Coordinates of C-alpha atoms in Angstrom, one line a residue:
K1 CA 119.2 104.3 84.2
R2 CA 121.2 107.2 84.7
G3 CA 120.9 108.1 81.2
E4 CA 117.1 107.8 81.4
A5 CA 117.2 110.4 84.0
E6 CA 119.0 112.8 82.2
C7 CA 116.8 112.1 78.9
F8 CA 113.7 112.7 80.7
E9 CA 115.5 116.0 82.4
Q10 CA 115.7 117.2 78.8
A11 CA 112.3 116.5 77.7
L12 CA 111.4 118.5 81.1
G13 CA 113.0 121.7 80.0
V14 CA 111.8 121.1 76.2
A15 CA 108.1 120.9 78.0
R16 CA 108.5 123.6 80.1
G17 CA 109.9 125.9 77.2
C18 CA 106.7 125.1 75.3
G19 CA 104.5 125.6 78.4
D20 CA 103.0 122.1 78.0
V21 CA 102.2 120.9 81.5
E22 CA 100.6 117.8 80.3
D23 CA 104.3 116.7 79.1
E24 CA 106.0 118.3 82.2
A25 CA 103.9 116.1 84.3
A26 CA 104.8 113.0 82.4
A27 CA 108.2 114.0 82.6
F28 CA 108.5 114.6 86.4
C29 CA 106.7 111.0 86.7
N30 CA 109.2 109.5 84.4
I31 CA 112.4 111.1 86.2
G32 CA 110.8 109.4 89.4
S33 CA 110.5 106.1 87.8
A34 CA 114.3 106.5 86.5
C35 CA 115.2 107.5 89.9
L36 CA 113.3 104.5 91.8
Q37 CA 115.1 102.2 89.3
M38 CA 118.6 103.9 90.4
R39 CA 117.4 103.7 93.9
S40 CA 117.6 107.3 94.7
M41 CA 114.4 107.4 96.6
E42 CA 114.5 110.9 97.6
R43 CA 114.7 112.1 94.4
A44 CA 111.8 109.9 93.1
H45 CA 109.8 111.0 95.6
E46 CA 110.3 114.6 94.9
S47 CA 109.8 114.1 91.4
Y48 CA 106.4 112.0 91.8
A49 CA 105.4 114.9 94.1
V50 CA 105.7 117.5 91.4
G51 CA 104.2 115.5 88.8
L52 CA 101.1 114.5 90.9
K53 CA 100.6 118.4 91.6
L54 CA 100.6 119.0 88.0
L55 CA 98.4 116.1 87.2
R56 CA 96.1 117.5 89.7
Q57 CA 95.7 121.0 88.6
M58 CA 95.1 119.5 85.1
G59 CA 92.3 117.3 86.7
D60 CA 94.0 114.2 84.6
K61 CA 92.6 111.3 87.1
R62 CA 94.1 108.4 84.8
G63 CA 97.7 109.8 84.7
E64 CA 97.2 110.6 88.6
A65 CA 96.6 107.1 89.0
E66 CA 99.8 105.6 87.1
C67 CA 101.9 108.3 88.9
F68 CA 100.4 106.8 92.1
E69 CA 101.1 103.4 91.2
Q70 CA 104.6 104.4 90.2
A71 CA 105.1 106.3 93.8
L72 CA 103.7 103.4 95.2
G73 CA 107.1 101.6 94.2
V74 CA 109.0 104.2 96.1
A75 CA 107.4 103.6 99.3
R76 CA 107.7 99.8 98.8
G77 CA 111.5 100.4 97.9
C78 CA 112.0 102.3 101.1
G79 CA 109.9 100.0 103.2
D80 CA 107.6 103.0 104.2
V81 CA 104.3 101.2 105.2
E82 CA 102.7 104.9 105.9
D83 CA 103.4 106.0 102.3
E84 CA 102.5 102.7 100.7
A85 CA 98.9 102.9 102.4
A86 CA 98.4 106.4 101.3
A87 CA 99.6 105.5 97.8
F88 CA 97.0 102.7 97.6
C89 CA 94.2 105.1 98.9
N90 CA 95.2 107.7 96.5
I91 CA 94.9 105.0 93.6
G92 CA 91.7 104.2 95.0
S93 CA 90.3 107.7 94.8
A94 CA 91.6 108.1 91.4
C95 CA 90.1 105.1 89.8
L96 CA 86.8 106.0 91.8
Q97 CA 86.8 109.1 90.2
M98 CA 87.3 107.5 86.7
R99 CA 84.5 104.9 87.5
S100 CA 86.7 101.9 87.7
M101 CA 85.0 100.7 90.5
E102 CA 86.7 97.1 91.0
R103 CA 89.9 98.6 90.9
A104 CA 89.1 101.2 93.3
H105 CA 87.6 98.8 95.8
E106 CA 90.8 96.5 95.6
S107 CA 93.4 99.4 96.0
Y108 CA 91.1 101.0 98.9
A109 CA 91.0 97.3 100.7
V110 CA 94.8 97.2 100.6
G111 CA 95.3 100.8 101.9
L112 CA 92.8 100.2 104.7
K113 CA 94.4 96.8 105.5
L114 CA 97.7 98.4 105.9
L115 CA 96.5 101.4 108.1
R116 CA 94.7 98.9 110.4
Q117 CA 97.9 96.9 110.8
M118 CA 99.4 100.2 111.9
G119 CA 96.8 101.2 114.1
D120 CA 96.3 104.6 112.3
K121 CA 92.4 105.4 112.8
R122 CA 92.6 108.8 111.4
G123 CA 94.3 107.3 108.2
E124 CA 91.6 104.9 107.9
A125 CA 88.7 107.5 108.3
E126 CA 90.5 109.7 105.4
C127 CA 91.1 106.8 103.2

């Protein structure tokens, strides 16, 4: 897995050198996945955050949903229910914008359930 992360780091360098923001975002999400598999949660979280920022800037909702699903793994791996709920709500939002209504509904439902269990009324309203 460490080799995968290093390979994705090299791909990130190439993407940056070419000015290819789409490949740069993909590299960050891939680095996040490799770090998740190595149980390097902080680095995975940081990588996903940068990848998501770039995907949002490009308006790539499908890529955003995929990256959120990967980030969901980080939240679950850390036992962070708040981040898990946020990931589900974000997946729902991305799916809604892609007109994937059933998947959006399912994701929102899980996110809202977790938020209610935590007693997070503000999170419920935002989700």
